GROMACS .gro file of C-alpha atoms in nm:
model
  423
    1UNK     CA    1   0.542   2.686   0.326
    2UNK     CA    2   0.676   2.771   0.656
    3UNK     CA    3   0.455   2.711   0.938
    4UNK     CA    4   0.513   2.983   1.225
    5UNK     CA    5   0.548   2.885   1.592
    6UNK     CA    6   0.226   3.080   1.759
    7UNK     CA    7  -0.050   3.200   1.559
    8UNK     CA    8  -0.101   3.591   1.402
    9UNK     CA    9  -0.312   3.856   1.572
   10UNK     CA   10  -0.474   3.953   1.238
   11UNK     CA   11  -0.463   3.682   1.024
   12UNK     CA   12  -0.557   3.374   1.219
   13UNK     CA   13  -0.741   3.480   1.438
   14UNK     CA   14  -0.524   3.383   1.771
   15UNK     CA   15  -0.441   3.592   2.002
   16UNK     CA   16  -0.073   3.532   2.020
   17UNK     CA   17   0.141   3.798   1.799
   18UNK     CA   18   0.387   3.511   1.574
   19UNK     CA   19   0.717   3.456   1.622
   20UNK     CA   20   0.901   3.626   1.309
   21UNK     CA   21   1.104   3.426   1.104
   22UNK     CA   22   1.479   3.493   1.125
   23UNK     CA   23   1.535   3.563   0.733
   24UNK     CA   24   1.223   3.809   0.794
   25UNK     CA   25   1.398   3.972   1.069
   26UNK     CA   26   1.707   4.035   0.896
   27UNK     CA   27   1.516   4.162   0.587
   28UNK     CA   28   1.341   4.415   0.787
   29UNK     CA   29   1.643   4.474   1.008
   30UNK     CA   30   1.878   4.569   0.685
   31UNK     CA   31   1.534   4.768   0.516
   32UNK     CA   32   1.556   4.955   0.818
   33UNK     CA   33   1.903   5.074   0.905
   34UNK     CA   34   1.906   5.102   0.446
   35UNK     CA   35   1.638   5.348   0.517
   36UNK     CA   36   1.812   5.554   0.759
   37UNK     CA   37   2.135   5.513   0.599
   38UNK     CA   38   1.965   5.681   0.245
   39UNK     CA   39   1.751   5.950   0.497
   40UNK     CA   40   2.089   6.064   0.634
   41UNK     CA   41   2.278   6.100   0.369
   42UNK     CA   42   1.977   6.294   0.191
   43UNK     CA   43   1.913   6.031  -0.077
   44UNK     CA   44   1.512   6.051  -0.168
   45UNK     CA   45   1.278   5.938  -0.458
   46UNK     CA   46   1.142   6.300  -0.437
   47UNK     CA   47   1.308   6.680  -0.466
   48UNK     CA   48   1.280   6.846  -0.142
   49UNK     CA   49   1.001   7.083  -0.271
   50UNK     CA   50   0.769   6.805  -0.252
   51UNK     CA   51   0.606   6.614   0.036
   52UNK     CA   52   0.674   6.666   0.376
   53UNK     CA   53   1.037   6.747   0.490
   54UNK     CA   54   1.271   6.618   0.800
   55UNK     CA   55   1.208   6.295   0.917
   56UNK     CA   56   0.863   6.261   0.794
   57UNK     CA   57   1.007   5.986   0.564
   58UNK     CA   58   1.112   5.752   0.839
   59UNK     CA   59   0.729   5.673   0.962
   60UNK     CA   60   0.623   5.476   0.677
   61UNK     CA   61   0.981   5.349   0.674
   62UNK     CA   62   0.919   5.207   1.016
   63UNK     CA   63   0.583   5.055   1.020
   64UNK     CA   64   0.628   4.910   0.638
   65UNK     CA   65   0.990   4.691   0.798
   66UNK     CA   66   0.741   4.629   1.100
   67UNK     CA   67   0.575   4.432   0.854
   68UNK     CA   68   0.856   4.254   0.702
   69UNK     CA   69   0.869   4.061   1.079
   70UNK     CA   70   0.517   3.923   0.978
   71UNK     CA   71   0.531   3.871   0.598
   72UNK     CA   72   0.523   3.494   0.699
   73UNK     CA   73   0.291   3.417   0.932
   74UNK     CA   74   0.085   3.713   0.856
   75UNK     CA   75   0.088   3.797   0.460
   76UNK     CA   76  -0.243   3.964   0.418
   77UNK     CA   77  -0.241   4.228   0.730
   78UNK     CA   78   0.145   4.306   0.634
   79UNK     CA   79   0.036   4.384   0.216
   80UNK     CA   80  -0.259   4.577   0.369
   81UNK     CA   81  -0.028   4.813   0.595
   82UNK     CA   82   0.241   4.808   0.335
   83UNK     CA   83   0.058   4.975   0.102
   84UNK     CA   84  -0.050   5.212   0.343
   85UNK     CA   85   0.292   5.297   0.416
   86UNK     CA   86   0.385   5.307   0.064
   87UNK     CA   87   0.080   5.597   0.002
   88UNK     CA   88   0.205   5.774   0.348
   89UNK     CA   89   0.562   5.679   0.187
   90UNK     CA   90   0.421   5.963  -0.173
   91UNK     CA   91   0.334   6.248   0.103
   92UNK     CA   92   0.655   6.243   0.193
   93UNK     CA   93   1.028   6.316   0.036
   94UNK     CA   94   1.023   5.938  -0.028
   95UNK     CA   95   1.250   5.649   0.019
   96UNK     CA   96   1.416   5.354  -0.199
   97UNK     CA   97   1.433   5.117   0.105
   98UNK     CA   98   1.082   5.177   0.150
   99UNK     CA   99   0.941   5.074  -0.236
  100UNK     CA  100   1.189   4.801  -0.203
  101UNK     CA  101   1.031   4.633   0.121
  102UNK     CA  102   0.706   4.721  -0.049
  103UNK     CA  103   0.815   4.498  -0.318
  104UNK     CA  104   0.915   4.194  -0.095
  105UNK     CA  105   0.581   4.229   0.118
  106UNK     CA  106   0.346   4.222  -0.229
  107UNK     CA  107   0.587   3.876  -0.325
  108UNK     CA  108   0.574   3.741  -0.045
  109UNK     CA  109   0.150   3.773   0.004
  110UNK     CA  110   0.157   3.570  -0.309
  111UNK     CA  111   0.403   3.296  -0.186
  112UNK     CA  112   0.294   3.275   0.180
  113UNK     CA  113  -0.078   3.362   0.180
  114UNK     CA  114  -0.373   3.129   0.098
  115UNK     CA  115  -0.419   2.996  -0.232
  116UNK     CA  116  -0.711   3.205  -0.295
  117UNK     CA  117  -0.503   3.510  -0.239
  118UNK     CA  118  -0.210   3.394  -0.475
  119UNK     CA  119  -0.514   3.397  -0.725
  120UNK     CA  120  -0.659   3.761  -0.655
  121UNK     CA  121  -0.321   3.935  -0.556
  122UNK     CA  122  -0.149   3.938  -0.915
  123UNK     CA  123  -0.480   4.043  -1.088
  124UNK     CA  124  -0.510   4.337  -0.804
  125UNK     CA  125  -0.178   4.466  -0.915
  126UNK     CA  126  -0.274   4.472  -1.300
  127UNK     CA  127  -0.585   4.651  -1.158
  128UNK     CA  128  -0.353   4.874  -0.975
  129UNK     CA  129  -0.076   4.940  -1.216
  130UNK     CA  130  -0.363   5.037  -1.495
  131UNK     CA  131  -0.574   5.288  -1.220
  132UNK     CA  132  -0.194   5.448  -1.186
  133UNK     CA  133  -0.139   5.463  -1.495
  134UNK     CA  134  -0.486   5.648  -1.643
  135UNK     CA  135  -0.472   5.877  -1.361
  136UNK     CA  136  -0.114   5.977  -1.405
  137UNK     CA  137  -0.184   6.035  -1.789
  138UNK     CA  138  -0.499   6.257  -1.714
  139UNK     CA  139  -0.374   6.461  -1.434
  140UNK     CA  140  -0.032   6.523  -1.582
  141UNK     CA  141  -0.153   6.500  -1.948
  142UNK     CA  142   0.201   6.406  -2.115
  143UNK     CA  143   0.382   6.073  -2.147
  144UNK     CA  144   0.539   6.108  -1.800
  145UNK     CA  145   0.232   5.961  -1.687
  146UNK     CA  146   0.306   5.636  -1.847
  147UNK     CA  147   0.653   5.639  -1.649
  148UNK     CA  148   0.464   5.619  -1.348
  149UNK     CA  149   0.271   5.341  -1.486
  150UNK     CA  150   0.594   5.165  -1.534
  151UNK     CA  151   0.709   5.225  -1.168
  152UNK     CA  152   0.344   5.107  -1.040
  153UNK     CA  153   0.391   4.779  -1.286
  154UNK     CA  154   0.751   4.717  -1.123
  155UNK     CA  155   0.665   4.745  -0.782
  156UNK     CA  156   0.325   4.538  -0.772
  157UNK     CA  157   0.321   4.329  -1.091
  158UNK     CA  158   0.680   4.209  -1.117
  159UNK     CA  159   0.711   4.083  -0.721
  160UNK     CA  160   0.349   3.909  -0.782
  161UNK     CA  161   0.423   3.741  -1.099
  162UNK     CA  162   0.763   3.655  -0.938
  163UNK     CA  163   0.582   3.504  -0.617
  164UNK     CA  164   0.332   3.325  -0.865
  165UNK     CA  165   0.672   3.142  -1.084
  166UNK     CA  166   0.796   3.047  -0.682
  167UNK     CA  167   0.454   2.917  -0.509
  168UNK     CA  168   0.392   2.668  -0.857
  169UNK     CA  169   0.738   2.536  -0.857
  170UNK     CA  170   0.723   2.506  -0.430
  171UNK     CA  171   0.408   2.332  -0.509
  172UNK     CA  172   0.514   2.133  -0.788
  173UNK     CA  173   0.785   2.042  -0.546
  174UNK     CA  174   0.607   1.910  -0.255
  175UNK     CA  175   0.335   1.739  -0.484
  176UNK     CA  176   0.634   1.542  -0.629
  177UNK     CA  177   0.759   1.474  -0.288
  178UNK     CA  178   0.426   1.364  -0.171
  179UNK     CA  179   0.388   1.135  -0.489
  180UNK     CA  180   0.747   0.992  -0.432
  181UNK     CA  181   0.606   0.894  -0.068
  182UNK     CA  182   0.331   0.720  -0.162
  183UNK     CA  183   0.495   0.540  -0.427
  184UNK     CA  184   0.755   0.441  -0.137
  185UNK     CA  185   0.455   0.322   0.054
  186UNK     CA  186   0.314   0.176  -0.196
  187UNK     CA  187   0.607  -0.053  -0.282
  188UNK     CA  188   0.650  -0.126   0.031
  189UNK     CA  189   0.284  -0.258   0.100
  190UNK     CA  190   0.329  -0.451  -0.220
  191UNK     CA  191   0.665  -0.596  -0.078
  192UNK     CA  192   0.473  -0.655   0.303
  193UNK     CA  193   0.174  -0.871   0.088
  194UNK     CA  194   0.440  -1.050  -0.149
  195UNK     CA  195   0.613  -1.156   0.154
  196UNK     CA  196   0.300  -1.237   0.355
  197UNK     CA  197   0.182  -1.404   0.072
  198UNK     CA  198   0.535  -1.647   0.036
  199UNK     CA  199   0.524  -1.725   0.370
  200UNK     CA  200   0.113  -1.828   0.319
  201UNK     CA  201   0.236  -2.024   0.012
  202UNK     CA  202   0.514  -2.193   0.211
  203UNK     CA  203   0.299  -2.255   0.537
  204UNK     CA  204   0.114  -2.451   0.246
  205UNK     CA  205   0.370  -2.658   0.085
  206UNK     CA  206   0.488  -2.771   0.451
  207UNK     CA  207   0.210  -2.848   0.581
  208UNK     CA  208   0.056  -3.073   0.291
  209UNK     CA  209   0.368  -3.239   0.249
  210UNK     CA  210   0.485  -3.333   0.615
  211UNK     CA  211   0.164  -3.301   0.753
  212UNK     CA  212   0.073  -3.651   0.559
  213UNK     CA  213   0.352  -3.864   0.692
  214UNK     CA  214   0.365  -3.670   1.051
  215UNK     CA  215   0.034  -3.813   1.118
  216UNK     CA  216   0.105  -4.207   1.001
  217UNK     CA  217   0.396  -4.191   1.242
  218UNK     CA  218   0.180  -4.061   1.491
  219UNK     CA  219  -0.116  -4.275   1.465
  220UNK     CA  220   0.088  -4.602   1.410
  221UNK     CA  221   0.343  -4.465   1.711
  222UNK     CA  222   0.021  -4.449   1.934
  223UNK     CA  223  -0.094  -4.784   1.835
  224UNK     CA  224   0.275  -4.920   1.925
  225UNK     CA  225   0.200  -4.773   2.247
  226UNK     CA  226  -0.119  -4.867   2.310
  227UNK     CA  227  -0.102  -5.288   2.211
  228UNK     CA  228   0.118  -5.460   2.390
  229UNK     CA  229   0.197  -5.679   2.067
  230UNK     CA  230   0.539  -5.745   1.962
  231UNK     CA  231   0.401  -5.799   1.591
  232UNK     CA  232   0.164  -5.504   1.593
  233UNK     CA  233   0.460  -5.296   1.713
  234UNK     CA  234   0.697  -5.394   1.432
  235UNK     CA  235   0.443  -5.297   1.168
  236UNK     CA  236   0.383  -5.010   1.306
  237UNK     CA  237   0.767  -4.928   1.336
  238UNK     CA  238   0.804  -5.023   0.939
  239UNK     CA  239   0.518  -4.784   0.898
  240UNK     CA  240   0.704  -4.544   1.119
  241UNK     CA  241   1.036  -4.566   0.937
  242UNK     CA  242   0.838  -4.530   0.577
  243UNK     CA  243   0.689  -4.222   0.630
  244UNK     CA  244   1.003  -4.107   0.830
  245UNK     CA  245   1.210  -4.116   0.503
  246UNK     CA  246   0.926  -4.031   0.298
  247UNK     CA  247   0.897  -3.707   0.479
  248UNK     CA  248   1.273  -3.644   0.493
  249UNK     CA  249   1.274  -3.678   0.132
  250UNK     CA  250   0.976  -3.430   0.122
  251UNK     CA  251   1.148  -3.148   0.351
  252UNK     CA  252   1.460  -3.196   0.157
  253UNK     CA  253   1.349  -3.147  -0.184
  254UNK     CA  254   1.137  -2.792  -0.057
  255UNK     CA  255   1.471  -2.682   0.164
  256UNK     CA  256   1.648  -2.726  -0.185
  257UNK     CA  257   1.366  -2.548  -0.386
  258UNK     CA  258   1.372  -2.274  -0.171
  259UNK     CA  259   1.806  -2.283  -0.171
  260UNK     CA  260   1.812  -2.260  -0.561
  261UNK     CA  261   1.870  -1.933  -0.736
  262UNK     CA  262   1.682  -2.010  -1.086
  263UNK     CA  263   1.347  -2.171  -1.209
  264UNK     CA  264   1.477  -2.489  -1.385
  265UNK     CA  265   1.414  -2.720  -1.114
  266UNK     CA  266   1.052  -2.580  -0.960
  267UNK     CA  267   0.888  -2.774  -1.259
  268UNK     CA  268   1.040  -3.059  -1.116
  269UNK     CA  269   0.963  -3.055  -0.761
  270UNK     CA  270   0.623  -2.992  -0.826
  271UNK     CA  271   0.397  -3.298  -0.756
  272UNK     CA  272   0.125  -3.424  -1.048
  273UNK     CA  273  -0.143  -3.589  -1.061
  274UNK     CA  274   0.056  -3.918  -1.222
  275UNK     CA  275   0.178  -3.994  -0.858
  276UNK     CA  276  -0.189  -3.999  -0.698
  277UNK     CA  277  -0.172  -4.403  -0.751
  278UNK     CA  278   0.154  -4.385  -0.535
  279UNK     CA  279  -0.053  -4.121  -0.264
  280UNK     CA  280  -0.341  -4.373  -0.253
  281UNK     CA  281  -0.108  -4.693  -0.222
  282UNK     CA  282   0.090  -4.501   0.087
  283UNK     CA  283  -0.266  -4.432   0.219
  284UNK     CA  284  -0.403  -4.781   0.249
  285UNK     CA  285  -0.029  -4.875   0.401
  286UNK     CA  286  -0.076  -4.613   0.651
  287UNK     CA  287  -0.467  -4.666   0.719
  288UNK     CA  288  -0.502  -5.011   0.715
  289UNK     CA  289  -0.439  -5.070   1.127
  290UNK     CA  290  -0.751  -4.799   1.131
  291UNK     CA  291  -0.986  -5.023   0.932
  292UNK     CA  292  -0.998  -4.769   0.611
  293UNK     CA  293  -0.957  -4.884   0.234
  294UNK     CA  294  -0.871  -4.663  -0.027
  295UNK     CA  295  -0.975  -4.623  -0.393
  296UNK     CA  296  -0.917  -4.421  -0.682
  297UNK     CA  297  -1.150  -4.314  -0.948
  298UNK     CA  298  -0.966  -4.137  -1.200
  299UNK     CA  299  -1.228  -4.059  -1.476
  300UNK     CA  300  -1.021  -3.790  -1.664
  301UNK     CA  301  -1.002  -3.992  -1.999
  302UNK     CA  302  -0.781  -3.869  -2.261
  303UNK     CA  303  -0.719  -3.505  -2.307
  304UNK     CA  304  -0.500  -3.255  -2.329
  305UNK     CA  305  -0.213  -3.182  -2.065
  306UNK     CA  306  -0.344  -3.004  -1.731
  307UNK     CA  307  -0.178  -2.678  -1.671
  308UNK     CA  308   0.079  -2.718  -1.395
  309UNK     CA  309  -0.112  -2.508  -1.133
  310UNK     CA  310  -0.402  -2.688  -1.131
  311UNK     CA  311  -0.238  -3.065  -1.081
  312UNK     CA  312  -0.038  -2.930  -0.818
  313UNK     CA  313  -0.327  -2.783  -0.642
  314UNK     CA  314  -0.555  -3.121  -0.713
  315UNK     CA  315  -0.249  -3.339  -0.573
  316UNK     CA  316  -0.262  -3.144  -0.233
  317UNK     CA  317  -0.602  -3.102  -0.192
  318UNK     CA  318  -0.582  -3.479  -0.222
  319UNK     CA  319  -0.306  -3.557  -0.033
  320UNK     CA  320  -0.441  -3.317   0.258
  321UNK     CA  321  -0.767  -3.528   0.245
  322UNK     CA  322  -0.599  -3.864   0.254
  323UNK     CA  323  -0.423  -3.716   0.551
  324UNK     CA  324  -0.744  -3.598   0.728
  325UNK     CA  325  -0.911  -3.935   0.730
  326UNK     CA  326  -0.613  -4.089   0.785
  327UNK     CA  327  -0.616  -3.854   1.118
  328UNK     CA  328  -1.026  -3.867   1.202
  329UNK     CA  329  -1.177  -4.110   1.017
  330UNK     CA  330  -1.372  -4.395   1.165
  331UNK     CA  331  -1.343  -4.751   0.966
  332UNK     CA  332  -1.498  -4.767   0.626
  333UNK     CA  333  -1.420  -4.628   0.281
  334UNK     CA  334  -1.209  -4.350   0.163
  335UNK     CA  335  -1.286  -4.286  -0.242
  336UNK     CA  336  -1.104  -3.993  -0.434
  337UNK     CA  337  -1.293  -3.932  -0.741
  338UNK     CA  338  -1.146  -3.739  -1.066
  339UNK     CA  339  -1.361  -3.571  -1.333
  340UNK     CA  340  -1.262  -3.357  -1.654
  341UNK     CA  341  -1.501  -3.175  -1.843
  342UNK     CA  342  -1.386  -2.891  -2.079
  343UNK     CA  343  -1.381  -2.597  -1.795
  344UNK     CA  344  -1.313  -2.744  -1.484
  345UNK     CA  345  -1.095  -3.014  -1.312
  346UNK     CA  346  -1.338  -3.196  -1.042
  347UNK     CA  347  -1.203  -3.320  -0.734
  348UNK     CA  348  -1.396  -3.519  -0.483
  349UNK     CA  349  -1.290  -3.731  -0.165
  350UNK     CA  350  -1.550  -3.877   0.023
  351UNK     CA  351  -1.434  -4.058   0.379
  352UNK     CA  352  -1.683  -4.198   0.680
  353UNK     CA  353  -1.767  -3.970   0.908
  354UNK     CA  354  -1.833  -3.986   1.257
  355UNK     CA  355  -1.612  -4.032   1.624
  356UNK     CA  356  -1.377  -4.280   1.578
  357UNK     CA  357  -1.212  -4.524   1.811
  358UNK     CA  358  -0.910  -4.599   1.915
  359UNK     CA  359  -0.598  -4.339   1.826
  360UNK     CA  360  -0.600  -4.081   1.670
  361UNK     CA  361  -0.399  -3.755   1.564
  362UNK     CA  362  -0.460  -3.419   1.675
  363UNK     CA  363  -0.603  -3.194   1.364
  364UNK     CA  364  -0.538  -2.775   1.373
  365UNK     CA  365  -0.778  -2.710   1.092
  366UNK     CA  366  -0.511  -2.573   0.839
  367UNK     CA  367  -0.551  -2.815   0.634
  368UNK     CA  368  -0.856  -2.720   0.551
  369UNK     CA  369  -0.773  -2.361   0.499
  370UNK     CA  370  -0.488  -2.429   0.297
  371UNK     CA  371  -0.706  -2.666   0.028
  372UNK     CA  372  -0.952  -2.334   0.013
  373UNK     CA  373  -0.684  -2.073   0.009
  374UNK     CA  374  -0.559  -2.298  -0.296
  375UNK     CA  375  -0.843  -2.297  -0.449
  376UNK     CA  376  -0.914  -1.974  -0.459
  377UNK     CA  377  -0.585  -1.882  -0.596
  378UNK     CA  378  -0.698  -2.080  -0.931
  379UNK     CA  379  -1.039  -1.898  -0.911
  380UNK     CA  380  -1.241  -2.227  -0.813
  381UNK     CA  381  -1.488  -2.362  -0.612
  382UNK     CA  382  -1.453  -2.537  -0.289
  383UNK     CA  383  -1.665  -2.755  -0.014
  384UNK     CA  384  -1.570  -2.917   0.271
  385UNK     CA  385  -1.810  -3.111   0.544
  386UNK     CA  386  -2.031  -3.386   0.614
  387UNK     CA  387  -2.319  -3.447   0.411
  388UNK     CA  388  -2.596  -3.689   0.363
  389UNK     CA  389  -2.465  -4.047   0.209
  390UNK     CA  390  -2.671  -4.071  -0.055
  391UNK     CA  391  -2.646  -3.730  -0.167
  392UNK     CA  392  -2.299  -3.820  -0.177
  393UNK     CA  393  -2.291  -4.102  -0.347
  394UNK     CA  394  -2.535  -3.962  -0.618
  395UNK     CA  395  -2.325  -3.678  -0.670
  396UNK     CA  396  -1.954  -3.787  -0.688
  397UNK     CA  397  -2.064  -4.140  -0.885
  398UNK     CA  398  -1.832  -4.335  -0.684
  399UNK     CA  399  -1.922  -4.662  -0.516
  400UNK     CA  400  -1.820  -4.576  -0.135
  401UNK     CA  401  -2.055  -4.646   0.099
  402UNK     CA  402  -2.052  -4.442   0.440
  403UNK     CA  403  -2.090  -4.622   0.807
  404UNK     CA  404  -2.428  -4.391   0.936
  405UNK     CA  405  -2.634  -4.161   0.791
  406UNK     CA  406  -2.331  -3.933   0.715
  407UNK     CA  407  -1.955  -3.911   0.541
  408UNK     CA  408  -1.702  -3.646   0.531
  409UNK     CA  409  -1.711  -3.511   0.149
  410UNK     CA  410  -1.445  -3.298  -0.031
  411UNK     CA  411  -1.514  -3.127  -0.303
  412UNK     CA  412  -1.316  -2.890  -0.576
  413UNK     CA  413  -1.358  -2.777  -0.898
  414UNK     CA  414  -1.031  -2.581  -1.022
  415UNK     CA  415  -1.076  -2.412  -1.363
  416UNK     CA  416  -0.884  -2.498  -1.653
  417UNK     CA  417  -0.904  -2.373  -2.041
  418UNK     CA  418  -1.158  -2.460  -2.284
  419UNK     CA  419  -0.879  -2.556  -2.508
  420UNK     CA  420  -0.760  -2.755  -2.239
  421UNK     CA  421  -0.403  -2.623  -2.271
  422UNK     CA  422  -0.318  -2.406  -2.061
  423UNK     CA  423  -0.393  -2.189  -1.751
   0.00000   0.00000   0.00000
C-alpha cells in the first residue's frame, strides 16, 4: 500500500489536502476528457426522454474523477461521493465514463482503505446489488428488473471482489517479504554468534596452550634477571628454550588445525588426559626455582573410554591451573586430583595460596573464564577460589597440605554418560 506524501482532509484527519498519485491523476484525467468525449458526441446510458438534458450529465462526471485524485490517500470520502455522483449520475441522461470511474473508486476502497473496510465494503455491495434488485422487480414488475440487478452486481460486487483477490495476494506478498527478512536476519544473527562463538573457542585454545609455557619463560627469564648467578641463569635459559619449543610446537599444530579443510586430523590435535603425567612432569621442571612440587592423583580406575569433549576440557582446565600457580603461587604443594564415578568426571587442583615472593607473572583473569566458559559448554559444574585447608583436604582426598590457613582450590565436575560411552 502506497503511502501518500501529506495527509487527507477527510480521512485522516490532517489538514493538508494529499498529494494525488500520478496513476490516479491520469485515471481521472482520461475518465474525464472519456466523459466529455461520449457527452459530445451524444453517447448516454439513458434515451433523451429521461433525466435531465444538456450538460446536466457532466456534474457528477466532474466531482466523481475529482475523486479518482484521492482514491489513494483518501478511499472512504472518494466511495462516499462516488456514489453520490453515481445517484446524481440516474437523474441525469447518464454516462459510461461515469459507472466506469464508479467502478475503480468501489475497487480501489477495498484495496487502499483499512482492513476493516476491505471486510464491510464487499458485503455492502451484496447488500446493495440485492436492495436494487427487489426494488427494480417491484416497481417495474417484469424480469427487466433483474437486469438492473445485474448492472448493480457488476458495478459494486465485481470491482469489490476484484479488490478483495488484489489486497490478499498484496498481503500475501509483503507477509512473504517480511518473513524472507527475518529469516535473512535471522541467519545472519546465527552466523554473528557462530563466529563470535569460534573466535571465544579459539581465544580458548590459545590461551591454554601458550599461556602455560609464556609464563615459565617469563618467570624463569625474571629470575635470570634478577640473580646474578651464572648457574641459576643457565637453568633458567634451558627452561627458557623448553618451553620456547614446546610452545612453538603448540602454535604450530593449532595454525595447522585451523589451515586444514577436513576433520581427520582434529581428533588428533586434541590433547587427552594420557598426557597429564607429561603436563605435571613440565610443571615441576618449570616450578621448581619457585619452591612448588607437583603431584598427580589419578583415581579414575578402569572404565570405559571418556568422550573426547570432556578429556579435552579436563586437560585444559588442568593445564590452565598448573599455569596459574605456576604464575601466583607461593612455595608449597600443587596436587591435581582425578575422580570417575558413573555421571561425572571430577577435577580438582588444589595449590597454596597467599602473596608470594620473589617473581612472578602478570595474570589477566582469562584463564579463569575460559576453564568456566568450558565447563559450561559440557553442562558442568565449576569453582574456583581459596578455601579453608582442611575443607580442602577433606574434600578432594588428596594429601597436599597448604602453607596458612588457606589454598587456592579448583574444582570441576564435567558430565559424562551413565554408560560411560559417550557424550
Amino acid at each position: 500500500m502506497e503511502v501518500p506524501a501529506r495527509g487527507a482532509v477527510f480521512d485522516g484527519g490532517v489538514s493538508v489536502f494529499p498529494r494525488p498519485h500520478r496513476e490516479d491523476v491520469l485515471i481521472a484525467a482520461a475518465g474525464l476528457l472519456g466523459g466529455v468525449l461520449l457527452w459530445a458526441l451524444g453517447l448516454h446510458t439513458q434515451g433523451s426522454d429521461r433525466g435531465l438534458p444538456g450538460s446536466w450529465v457532466l456534474l457528477p462526471l466532474a466531482a466523481i474523477s475529482l475523486m479518482e485524485l484521492v482514491r489513494r490517500s483518501a478511499p472512504r470520502t472518494a466511495l462516499l461521493v462516488a456514489t453520490l455522483a453515481l445517484i446524481a449520475d440516474f437523474f441525469t441522461l447518464g454516462s459510461v465514463a461515469t459507472i466506469a470511474m464508479f467502478t475503480d473508486i468501489v475497487y480501489a476502497a477495498v484495496l487502499y482503505g483499512s482492513p476493516s473496510a476491505a471486510r464491510r465494503i464487499p458485503w455492502g455491495t451484496a447488500l446493495f446489488t440485492v436492495t436494487v434488485t427487489v426494488a427494480a422487480v417491484s416497481w417495474l414488475r417484469s424480469p427487466e428488473g433483474l437486469l438492473l440487478g445485474v448492472l448493480a452486481a457488476a458495478i459494486t460486487i465485481a470491482p469489490a471482489a476484484t479488490g478483495v483477490l488484489v489486497r490478499d495476494h498484496r498481503d500475501a506478498a509483503e507477509a512473504a517479504r517480511l518473513r524472507a527478512e527475518q529469516t535473512a536476519l535471522l541467519a545472519e544473527m546465527d552466523r554473528t554468534q557462530a563466529v563470535m562463538a569460534e573466535r571465544a573457542r579459539m581465544a580458548r585454545e590459545l590461551h591454554d596452550m601458550v599461556a602455560n609455557h609464556l609464563s615459565a619463560i617469563a618467570i624463569h627469564s625474571t629470575a635470570a634477571l634478577s640473580l646474578d648467578d651464572a648457574s641459576t641463569s643457565k637453568d633458567a635459559l634451558t627452561v627458557i628454550r623448553e618451553n620456547s619449543v614446546a610452545g612453538l610446537a603448540e602454535m604450530r599444530r593449532l595454525i595447522g588445525l585451523l589451515r586444514d579443510t577436513g576433520d581427520e586430523r582434529a581428533p588428533a590435535s586434541a590433547p587427552t588426559l594420557g598426557a597429564l603425567d607429561s603436563l605435571v612432569e613440565q610443571a615441576r621442571t618449570n616450578g621448581a626455582s619457585s619452591g612448588l612440587t607437583f603431584t598427580l592423583e589419578d583415581r579414575r580406575g578402569e572404565g570405559p573410554a571418556l568422550p573426547a569433549p570432556v578429556e579435552m576440557a579436563a586437560y585444559r582446565i588442568v593445564q590452565e591451573s598448573l599455569t596459574n600457580a605456576l604464575k601466583h603461587a607461593p612455595r608449597g604443594p600443587v596436587t591435581v586430583f582425578l575422580e570417575r564415578t558413573r555421571r561425572a568426571l571430577r577435577v580438582d587442583v588444589v595449590s597454596p595460596y597467599g602473596d608470594r615472593p620473589g617473581p612472578r607473572a602478570p595474570g589477566s583473569g582469562a584463564g579463569l573464564v575460559g576453564m568456566r566458559e568450558r565447563v559450561a559448554l559440557l553442562d558442568g559444574e565449576f569453582e574456583a577460589g581459596p578455601v579453608a585447608a582442611d575443607g580442602a583436604g577433606s574434600t578432594n582426598g588428596s594429601t597436599a597440605e597448604a602453607n596458612g590457613t588457606k589454598i587456592w582450590r579448583v574444582r570441576a565436575e564435567l558430565p559424562v554418560d551413565e554408560g560411560g560411552g559417550t557424550a
